[in-house]
Coordinates of C-alpha atoms in Angstrom, one line a residue:
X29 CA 0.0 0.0 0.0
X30 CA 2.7 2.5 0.5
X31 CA 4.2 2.1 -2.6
X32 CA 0.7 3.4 -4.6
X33 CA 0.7 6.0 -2.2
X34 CA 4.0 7.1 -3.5
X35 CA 3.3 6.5 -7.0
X36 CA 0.0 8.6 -6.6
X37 CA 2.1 11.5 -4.1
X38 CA 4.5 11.4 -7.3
X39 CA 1.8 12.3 -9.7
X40 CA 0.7 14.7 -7.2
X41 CA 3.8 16.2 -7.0
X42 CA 4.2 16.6 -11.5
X43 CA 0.5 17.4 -11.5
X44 CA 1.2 20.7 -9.0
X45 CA 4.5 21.5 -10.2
X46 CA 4.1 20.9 -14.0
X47 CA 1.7 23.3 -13.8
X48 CA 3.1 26.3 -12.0
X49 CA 6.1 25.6 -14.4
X50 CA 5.4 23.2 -17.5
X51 CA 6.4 19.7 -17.3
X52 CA 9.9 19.7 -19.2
X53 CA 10.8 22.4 -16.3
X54 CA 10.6 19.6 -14.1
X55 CA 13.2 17.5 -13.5
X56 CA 13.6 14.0 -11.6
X57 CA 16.0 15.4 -9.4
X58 CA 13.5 18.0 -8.2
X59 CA 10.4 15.5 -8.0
X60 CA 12.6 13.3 -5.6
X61 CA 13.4 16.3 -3.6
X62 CA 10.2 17.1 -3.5
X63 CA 9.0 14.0 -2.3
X64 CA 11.5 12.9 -0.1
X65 CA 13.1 10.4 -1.9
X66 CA 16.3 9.5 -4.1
X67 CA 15.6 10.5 -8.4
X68 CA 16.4 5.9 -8.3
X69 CA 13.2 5.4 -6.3
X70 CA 11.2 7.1 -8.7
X71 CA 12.3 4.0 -11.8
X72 CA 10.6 1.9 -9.2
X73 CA 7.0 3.3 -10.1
X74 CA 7.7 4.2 -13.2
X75 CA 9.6 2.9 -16.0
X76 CA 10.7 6.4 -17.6
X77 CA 9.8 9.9 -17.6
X78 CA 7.5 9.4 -20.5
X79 CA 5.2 6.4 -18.6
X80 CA 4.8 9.0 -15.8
X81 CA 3.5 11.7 -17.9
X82 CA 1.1 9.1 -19.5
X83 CA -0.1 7.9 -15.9
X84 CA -0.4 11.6 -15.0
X85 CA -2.6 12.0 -18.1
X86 CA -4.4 8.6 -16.8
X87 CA -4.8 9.9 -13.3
X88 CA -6.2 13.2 -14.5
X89 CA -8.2 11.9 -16.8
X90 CA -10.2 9.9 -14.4
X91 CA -10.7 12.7 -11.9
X92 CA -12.2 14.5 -14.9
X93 CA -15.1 12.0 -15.4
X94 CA -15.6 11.7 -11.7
X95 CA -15.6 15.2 -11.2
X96 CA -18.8 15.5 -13.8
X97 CA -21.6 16.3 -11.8
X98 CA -25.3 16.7 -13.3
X99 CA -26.3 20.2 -13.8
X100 CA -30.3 20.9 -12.9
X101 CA -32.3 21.6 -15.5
X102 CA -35.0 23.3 -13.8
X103 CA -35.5 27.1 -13.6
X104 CA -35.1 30.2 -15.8
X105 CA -32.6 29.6 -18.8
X106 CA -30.4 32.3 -17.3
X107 CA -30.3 30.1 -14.3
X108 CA -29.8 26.6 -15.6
X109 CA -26.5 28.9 -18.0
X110 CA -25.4 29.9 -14.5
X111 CA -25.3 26.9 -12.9
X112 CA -23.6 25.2 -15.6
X113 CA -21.1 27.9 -16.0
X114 CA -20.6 27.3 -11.9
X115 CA -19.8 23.8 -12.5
X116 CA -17.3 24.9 -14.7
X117 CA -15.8 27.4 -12.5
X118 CA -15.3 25.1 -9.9
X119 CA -13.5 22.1 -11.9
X120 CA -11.6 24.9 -13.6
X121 CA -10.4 26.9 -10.5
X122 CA -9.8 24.0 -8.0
X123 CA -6.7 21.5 -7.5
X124 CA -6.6 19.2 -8.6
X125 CA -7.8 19.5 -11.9
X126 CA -6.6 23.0 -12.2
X127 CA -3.4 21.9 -12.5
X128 CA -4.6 19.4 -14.6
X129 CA -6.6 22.0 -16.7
X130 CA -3.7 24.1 -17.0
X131 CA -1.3 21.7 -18.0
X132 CA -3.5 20.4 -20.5
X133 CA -3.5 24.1 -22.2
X134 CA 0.3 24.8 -21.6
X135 CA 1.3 21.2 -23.0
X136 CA -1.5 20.8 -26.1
X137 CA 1.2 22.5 -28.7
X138 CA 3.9 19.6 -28.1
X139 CA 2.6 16.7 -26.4
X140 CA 0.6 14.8 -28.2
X141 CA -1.4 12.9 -25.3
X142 CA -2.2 16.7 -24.2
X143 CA -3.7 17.4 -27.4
X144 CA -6.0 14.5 -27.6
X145 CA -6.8 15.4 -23.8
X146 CA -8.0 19.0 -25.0
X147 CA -9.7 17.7 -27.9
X148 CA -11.9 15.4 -25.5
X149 CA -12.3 18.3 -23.1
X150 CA -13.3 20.7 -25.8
X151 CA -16.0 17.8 -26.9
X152 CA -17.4 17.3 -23.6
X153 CA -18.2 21.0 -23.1
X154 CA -19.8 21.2 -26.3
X155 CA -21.7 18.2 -25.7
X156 CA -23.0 19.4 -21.9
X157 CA -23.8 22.7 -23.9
X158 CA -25.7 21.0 -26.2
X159 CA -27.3 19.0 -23.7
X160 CA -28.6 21.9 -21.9
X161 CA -29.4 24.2 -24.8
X162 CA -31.6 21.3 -26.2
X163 CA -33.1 20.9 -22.9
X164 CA -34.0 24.7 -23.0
X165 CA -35.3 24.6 -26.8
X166 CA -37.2 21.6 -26.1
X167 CA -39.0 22.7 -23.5
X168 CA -39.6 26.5 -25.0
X169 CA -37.7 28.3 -22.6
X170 CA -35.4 29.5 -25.3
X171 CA -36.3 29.8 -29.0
X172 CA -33.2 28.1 -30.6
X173 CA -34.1 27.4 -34.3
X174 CA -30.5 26.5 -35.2
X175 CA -29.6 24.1 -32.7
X176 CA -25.9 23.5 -33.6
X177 CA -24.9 27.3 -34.2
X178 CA -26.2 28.0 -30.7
X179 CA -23.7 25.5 -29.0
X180 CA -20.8 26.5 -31.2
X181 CA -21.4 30.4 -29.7
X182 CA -22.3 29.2 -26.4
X183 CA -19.8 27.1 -25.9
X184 CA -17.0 28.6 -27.6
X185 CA -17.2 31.8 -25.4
X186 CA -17.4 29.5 -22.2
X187 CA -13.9 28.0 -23.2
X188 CA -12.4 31.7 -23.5
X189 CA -14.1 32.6 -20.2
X190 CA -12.9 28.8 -18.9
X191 CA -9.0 29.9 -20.5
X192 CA -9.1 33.2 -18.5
X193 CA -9.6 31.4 -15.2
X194 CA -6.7 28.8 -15.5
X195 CA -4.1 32.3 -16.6
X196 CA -5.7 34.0 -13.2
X197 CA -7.0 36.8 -15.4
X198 CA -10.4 36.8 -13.3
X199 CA -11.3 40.6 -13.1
X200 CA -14.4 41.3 -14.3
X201 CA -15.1 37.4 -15.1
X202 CA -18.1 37.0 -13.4
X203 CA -19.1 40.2 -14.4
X204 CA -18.8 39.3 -18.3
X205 CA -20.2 35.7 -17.9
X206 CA -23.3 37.1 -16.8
X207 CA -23.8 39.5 -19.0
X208 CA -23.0 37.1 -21.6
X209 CA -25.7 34.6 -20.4
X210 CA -28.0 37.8 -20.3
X211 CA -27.6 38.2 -23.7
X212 CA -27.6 34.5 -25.1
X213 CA -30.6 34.6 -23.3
X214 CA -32.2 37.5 -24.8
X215 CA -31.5 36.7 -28.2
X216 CA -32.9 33.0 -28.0
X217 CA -36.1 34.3 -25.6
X218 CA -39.3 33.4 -26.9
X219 CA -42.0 36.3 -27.8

């Protein structure tokens, strides 16, 4: 047992630093340090530096579908947006999956794994937005006669919003979030 609770401490350990300084910044040496052990103890877990960036991928991964929670349906349109965008918020701007999050974003260009990571990501917003913006057609609380243009806006914009939060650049956030589910809101409301 205490050697998965190293293995998982390890990944702990890339998952927070990788992302306050991107994962080639992080060298063995200062993952052992960090976790108290010799740079040799770390081949024990895993079998090279690649294999842990995988498993840290694998790790993160999971915590990503466990972290998916259902968003309520019920309500205004401007309050089933908010809620959703909540959700959001808090897998976005909590560890671990920010670090996750932002690593993801920092690592997409070069690492392949990365990119396939974002790609899913990307997918899965656009899917929950779809989800709830069918949800909101269907049941006439918005007018939404082109279905698919309305989650390509809708969930576009809540990726930039999304990106601002994992680069800290939070002020006036909230403030433009809102408005912007004001507005999607206005533009889809039925007469």
């Amino acid at each position: 047992m205490h050697a998965t609770s190293t293995k998982q401490n390890l990944i702990l350990s890339l998952l927070k630093l990788g992302s306050q300084r991107g994962l080639e910044a992080i060298s063995l040496s200062t993952l052992a340090k960090e976790n108290n052990i010799s740079k040799a103890a770390i081949f024990h877990h895993f079998a090279s530096r690649e294999a842990m960036i995988e498993e840290l991928f694998d790790y993160c991964n999971t915590l990503a579908y466990q972290q998916m929670a259902t968003i309520s349906l019920t309500g205004k349109p401007s309050e089933v947006l908010r809620r959703a965008m909540d959700h959001w918020h808090d897998l976005y701007a909590n560890a671990p999956m920010r670090h996750f999050y932002r690593i993801i974003q920092t690592e997409a260009l070069t690492h392949q794994a990365a990119k396939a990571i974002q790609t899913t990501l990307d997918e899965m917003l656009r899917g929950q937005s779809g989800i709830l913006l069918e949800s909101l057609s269907e049941s006439s609380r918005l007018i939404i006669e082109d279905l698919d243009l309305a989650v390509l806006t809708f969930s576009s914009v809540v990726q930039q919003f999304l990106r601002r939060v994992l680069l800290d650049e939070t002020e006036d956030v909230e403030w433009e979030e809102e408005r912007f589910i004001q507005s999607f809101c206005a533009l889809y409301q039925g007469t």
